[in-house]
Amino acid sequence: MGLDDVLARVAQAAEAAGREPADITLIAVSKVQPNVRVKAVLQAGHRVFGENKVQEAQGKWPDFRAAFAGVELHLLGPLQTNKIKPALELFDVIHSLDRDKLARKLADAAQARGACPPLFVQVNTGREPQKAGIDPDDLDAFIARCRDDYALPLAGLMVIPPVDDAPRPHFDALAEMAARNGLAGLSMGMSGDFEAAIAAGATHIRVGSALFGARDYG
């Protein structure tokens, strides 16, 4: 467990898939992690991190960014429309574009700001009613709206497979949807399944507990 171990596993999985490790971005998911653990990964040289909540990131990352140059911050969790402004100020990439209303509001905010970070569209491949994301049947039309009507900078697709399903079929389905829509980015794979995601073509993997240790939600 730890950064060196995870990077070695990424390199091994990439080699097995005939890919370059440099083509895979490791996002260190620092949500609910104590600052001392996050700082240790920063001190080890890693610079790409992910958070689930705007408010938590606001309390943590300004200080870290002041101390460590070159941090790239990704929003992985749901984005409420009333948090768009601080999210655009804080995050370099947003992985959770999951509904038309959010796309519309992001477009308005980006136009007012004159800039928008790259966006991943979250896809609900398992069609789980309790989970955010675009239904696969609606995805192509949604992507077309984001591009044509909202002029949003789409980087790729993101998925969180159902917890009880084998992840690989969901990863393969996401890769097919992305290719069909001319999107290069695939945000998929977490601590327990990122090797399978790399085999399926992941460009961004989101790893938390394998890097930092188990989270304490207490």
Short mmCIF file of C-alpha atoms in Angstrom, two decimals:
data_model
loop_
_atom_site.label_atom_id
_atom_site.label_comp_id
_atom_site.label_asym_id
_atom_site.label_seq_id
_atom_site.Cartn_x
_atom_site.Cartn_y
_atom_site.Cartn_z
CA MET A 1 0.00 0.00 0.00
CA GLY A 2 1.23 3.47 -0.81
CA LEU A 3 2.25 5.57 -3.80
CA ASP A 4 5.19 3.44 -4.96
CA ASP A 5 3.11 0.27 -4.77
CA VAL A 6 0.22 1.79 -6.73
CA LEU A 7 2.53 3.25 -9.39
CA ALA A 8 4.19 -0.17 -9.77
CA ARG A 9 0.77 -1.81 -10.21
CA VAL A 10 -0.22 0.84 -12.77
CA ALA A 11 2.99 0.21 -14.73
CA GLN A 12 2.47 -3.56 -14.61
CA ALA A 13 -1.17 -3.29 -15.75
CA ALA A 14 -0.20 -0.89 -18.53
CA GLU A 15 2.55 -3.21 -19.76
CA ALA A 16 0.16 -6.17 -19.75
CA ALA A 17 -2.28 -4.13 -21.86
CA GLY A 18 0.43 -2.96 -24.28
CA ARG A 19 0.07 0.61 -23.09
CA GLU A 20 2.40 3.30 -21.75
CA PRO A 21 2.07 4.08 -18.02
CA ALA A 22 2.52 7.77 -18.90
CA ASP A 23 -0.83 7.66 -20.73
CA ILE A 24 -2.65 6.88 -17.47
CA THR A 25 -3.31 9.66 -14.96
CA LEU A 26 -3.39 8.50 -11.34
CA ILE A 27 -5.85 10.65 -9.39
CA ALA A 28 -5.15 10.36 -5.67
CA VAL A 29 -8.61 10.49 -4.08
CA SER A 30 -8.03 12.46 -0.90
CA LYS A 31 -11.63 12.86 0.29
CA VAL A 32 -12.07 12.39 4.06
CA GLN A 33 -8.35 11.68 4.41
CA PRO A 34 -6.38 13.38 7.21
CA ASN A 35 -4.15 16.19 6.00
CA VAL A 36 -1.07 14.38 7.26
CA ARG A 37 -1.69 11.53 4.79
CA VAL A 38 -2.36 13.91 1.91
CA LYS A 39 0.78 15.87 2.72
CA ALA A 40 2.86 12.68 2.69
CA VAL A 41 1.73 11.87 -0.86
CA LEU A 42 2.44 15.45 -1.92
CA GLN A 43 5.90 15.24 -0.37
CA ALA A 44 6.48 12.01 -2.32
CA GLY A 45 6.04 14.05 -5.48
CA HIS A 46 2.48 13.28 -6.58
CA ARG A 47 0.45 16.24 -7.80
CA VAL A 48 -2.91 14.99 -9.16
CA PHE A 49 -5.66 14.72 -6.55
CA GLY A 50 -9.41 14.23 -6.46
CA GLU A 51 -12.08 15.42 -4.06
CA ASN A 52 -15.79 14.60 -3.86
CA LYS A 53 -17.11 17.77 -2.24
CA VAL A 54 -16.48 21.39 -3.08
CA GLN A 55 -16.69 22.50 0.55
CA GLU A 56 -14.15 19.94 1.78
CA ALA A 57 -11.76 20.90 -1.02
CA GLN A 58 -12.14 24.59 -0.18
CA GLY A 59 -10.98 23.90 3.36
CA LYS A 60 -8.02 21.77 2.34
CA TRP A 61 -6.46 22.73 -0.97
CA PRO A 62 -5.68 26.46 -0.92
CA ASP A 63 -3.04 25.86 1.76
CA PHE A 64 -1.63 22.77 0.05
CA ARG A 65 -1.44 24.63 -3.24
CA ALA A 66 0.43 27.45 -1.58
CA ALA A 67 2.96 24.94 -0.23
CA PHE A 68 3.26 22.60 -3.24
CA ALA A 69 3.52 23.90 -6.80
CA GLY A 70 1.81 22.22 -9.71
CA VAL A 71 -1.19 20.62 -7.98
CA GLU A 72 -3.97 19.52 -10.35
CA LEU A 73 -7.34 19.10 -8.63
CA HIS A 74 -10.22 16.97 -9.97
CA LEU A 75 -13.84 17.10 -8.75
CA LEU A 76 -15.10 13.53 -8.67
CA GLY A 77 -18.35 13.82 -6.71
CA PRO A 78 -21.73 15.31 -7.57
CA LEU A 79 -21.76 19.03 -8.34
CA GLN A 80 -24.72 21.04 -7.08
CA THR A 81 -25.64 23.99 -9.26
CA ASN A 82 -25.25 26.40 -6.33
CA LYS A 83 -21.58 25.31 -6.00
CA ILE A 84 -20.63 25.90 -9.64
CA LYS A 85 -18.81 29.20 -9.09
CA PRO A 86 -16.44 27.96 -6.36
CA ALA A 87 -15.99 24.67 -8.24
CA LEU A 88 -14.83 26.50 -11.36
CA GLU A 89 -12.40 28.55 -9.27
CA LEU A 90 -10.95 25.55 -7.45
CA PHE A 91 -10.94 22.54 -9.78
CA ASP A 92 -8.88 21.92 -12.90
CA VAL A 93 -11.10 19.06 -14.15
CA ILE A 94 -14.69 18.06 -13.36
CA HIS A 95 -15.68 14.38 -13.68
CA SER A 96 -19.34 14.53 -12.71
CA LEU A 97 -21.32 16.26 -15.45
CA ASP A 98 -24.49 14.22 -15.04
CA ARG A 99 -27.59 16.19 -16.11
CA ASP A 100 -28.83 18.81 -18.53
CA LYS A 101 -29.52 21.47 -15.91
CA LEU A 102 -25.91 21.28 -14.71
CA ALA A 103 -24.61 21.50 -18.29
CA ARG A 104 -26.71 24.61 -18.90
CA LYS A 105 -25.58 26.31 -15.71
CA LEU A 106 -21.93 25.37 -16.32
CA ALA A 107 -22.14 26.89 -19.78
CA ASP A 108 -23.56 30.13 -18.38
CA ALA A 109 -20.93 30.31 -15.64
CA ALA A 110 -18.10 29.47 -18.03
CA GLN A 111 -19.22 32.17 -20.44
CA ALA A 112 -19.29 34.74 -17.64
CA ARG A 113 -15.88 33.59 -16.42
CA GLY A 114 -14.34 33.23 -19.85
CA ALA A 115 -13.05 29.74 -19.15
CA CYS A 116 -14.22 26.24 -18.29
CA PRO A 117 -12.22 23.23 -17.09
CA PRO A 118 -12.30 20.00 -19.08
CA LEU A 119 -15.43 17.97 -18.27
CA PHE A 120 -16.16 14.27 -18.07
CA VAL A 121 -19.75 13.11 -18.56
CA GLN A 122 -20.79 10.62 -15.86
CA VAL A 123 -22.63 7.64 -17.35
CA ASN A 124 -24.92 5.40 -15.30
CA THR A 125 -24.02 2.20 -17.12
CA GLY A 126 -25.83 0.09 -14.53
CA ARG A 127 -28.99 2.20 -14.83
CA GLU A 128 -29.13 2.38 -11.03
CA PRO A 129 -32.00 4.64 -9.91
CA GLN A 130 -30.11 5.87 -6.84
CA LYS A 131 -26.97 6.79 -8.78
CA ALA A 132 -26.17 9.94 -10.74
CA GLY A 133 -25.24 9.82 -14.39
CA ILE A 134 -26.65 9.90 -17.88
CA ASP A 135 -28.55 6.81 -19.04
CA PRO A 136 -26.59 5.10 -21.84
CA ASP A 137 -29.62 5.41 -24.14
CA ASP A 138 -29.59 9.21 -23.69
CA LEU A 139 -25.83 9.70 -23.85
CA ASP A 140 -25.25 10.49 -27.53
CA ALA A 141 -27.97 13.16 -27.56
CA PHE A 142 -26.65 14.64 -24.30
CA ILE A 143 -23.11 14.85 -25.66
CA ALA A 144 -24.40 16.53 -28.82
CA ARG A 145 -26.26 19.13 -26.70
CA CYS A 146 -23.18 19.80 -24.58
CA ARG A 147 -21.12 20.37 -27.69
CA ASP A 148 -23.56 22.11 -30.03
CA ASP A 149 -25.85 24.04 -27.68
CA TYR A 150 -23.57 24.70 -24.69
CA ALA A 151 -20.09 24.67 -26.27
CA LEU A 152 -18.71 22.78 -23.27
CA PRO A 153 -15.17 21.31 -23.39
CA LEU A 154 -15.84 17.59 -23.06
CA ALA A 155 -12.75 15.52 -22.23
CA GLY A 156 -14.34 12.10 -21.89
CA LEU A 157 -16.67 9.83 -19.95
CA MET A 158 -16.71 8.68 -16.32
CA VAL A 159 -18.29 5.62 -14.71
CA ILE A 160 -18.74 4.07 -11.27
CA PRO A 161 -19.88 0.48 -11.92
CA PRO A 162 -22.55 -1.10 -9.68
CA VAL A 163 -20.88 -2.42 -6.56
CA ASP A 164 -22.16 -6.00 -7.06
CA ASP A 165 -21.32 -6.24 -10.78
CA ALA A 166 -18.10 -7.35 -12.41
CA PRO A 167 -16.58 -4.00 -13.43
CA ARG A 168 -14.97 -4.98 -16.75
CA PRO A 169 -18.18 -5.09 -18.85
CA HIS A 170 -19.00 -1.56 -17.62
CA PHE A 171 -15.50 -0.37 -18.49
CA ASP A 172 -15.73 -1.90 -21.96
CA ALA A 173 -19.16 -0.35 -22.51
CA LEU A 174 -17.84 3.09 -21.49
CA ALA A 175 -14.88 2.74 -23.85
CA GLU A 176 -17.23 1.91 -26.73
CA MET A 177 -19.49 4.90 -25.95
CA ALA A 178 -16.48 7.24 -25.79
CA ALA A 179 -15.05 5.98 -29.09
CA ARG A 180 -18.44 6.33 -30.76
CA ASN A 181 -18.58 9.98 -29.70
CA GLY A 182 -14.98 10.86 -30.46
CA LEU A 183 -13.97 11.28 -26.82
CA ALA A 184 -10.49 10.24 -25.72
CA GLY A 185 -10.83 10.40 -21.93
CA LEU A 186 -11.98 7.44 -19.84
CA SER A 187 -12.26 8.10 -16.09
CA MET A 188 -12.77 4.64 -14.62
CA GLY A 189 -11.26 2.30 -12.08
CA MET A 190 -10.75 2.63 -8.33
CA SER A 191 -8.60 0.92 -5.71
CA GLY A 192 -10.19 -2.49 -6.17
CA ASP A 193 -10.42 -2.62 -9.95
CA PHE A 194 -8.05 -0.15 -11.59
CA GLU A 195 -6.01 -2.89 -13.30
CA ALA A 196 -9.15 -4.02 -15.13
CA ALA A 197 -9.88 -0.41 -16.03
CA ILE A 198 -6.38 0.04 -17.46
CA ALA A 199 -6.84 -3.14 -19.53
CA ALA A 200 -10.06 -1.60 -20.90
CA GLY A 201 -8.35 1.68 -21.83
CA ALA A 202 -8.71 3.96 -18.78
CA THR A 203 -6.91 7.27 -19.13
CA HIS A 204 -7.73 8.40 -15.57
CA ILE A 205 -7.96 6.09 -12.55
CA ARG A 206 -9.31 7.26 -9.18
CA VAL A 207 -7.44 5.61 -6.32
CA GLY A 208 -7.97 6.41 -2.65
CA SER A 209 -7.63 3.69 -0.02
CA ALA A 210 -4.83 1.84 -1.83
CA LEU A 211 -2.80 5.06 -1.63
CA PHE A 212 -3.81 6.53 1.70
CA GLY A 213 -5.19 3.65 3.72
CA ALA A 214 -8.78 3.08 4.82
CA ARG A 215 -10.96 6.15 5.36
CA ASP A 216 -12.34 6.97 8.78
CA TYR A 217 -15.84 8.38 8.33
CA GLY A 218 -16.27 8.79 12.06
#
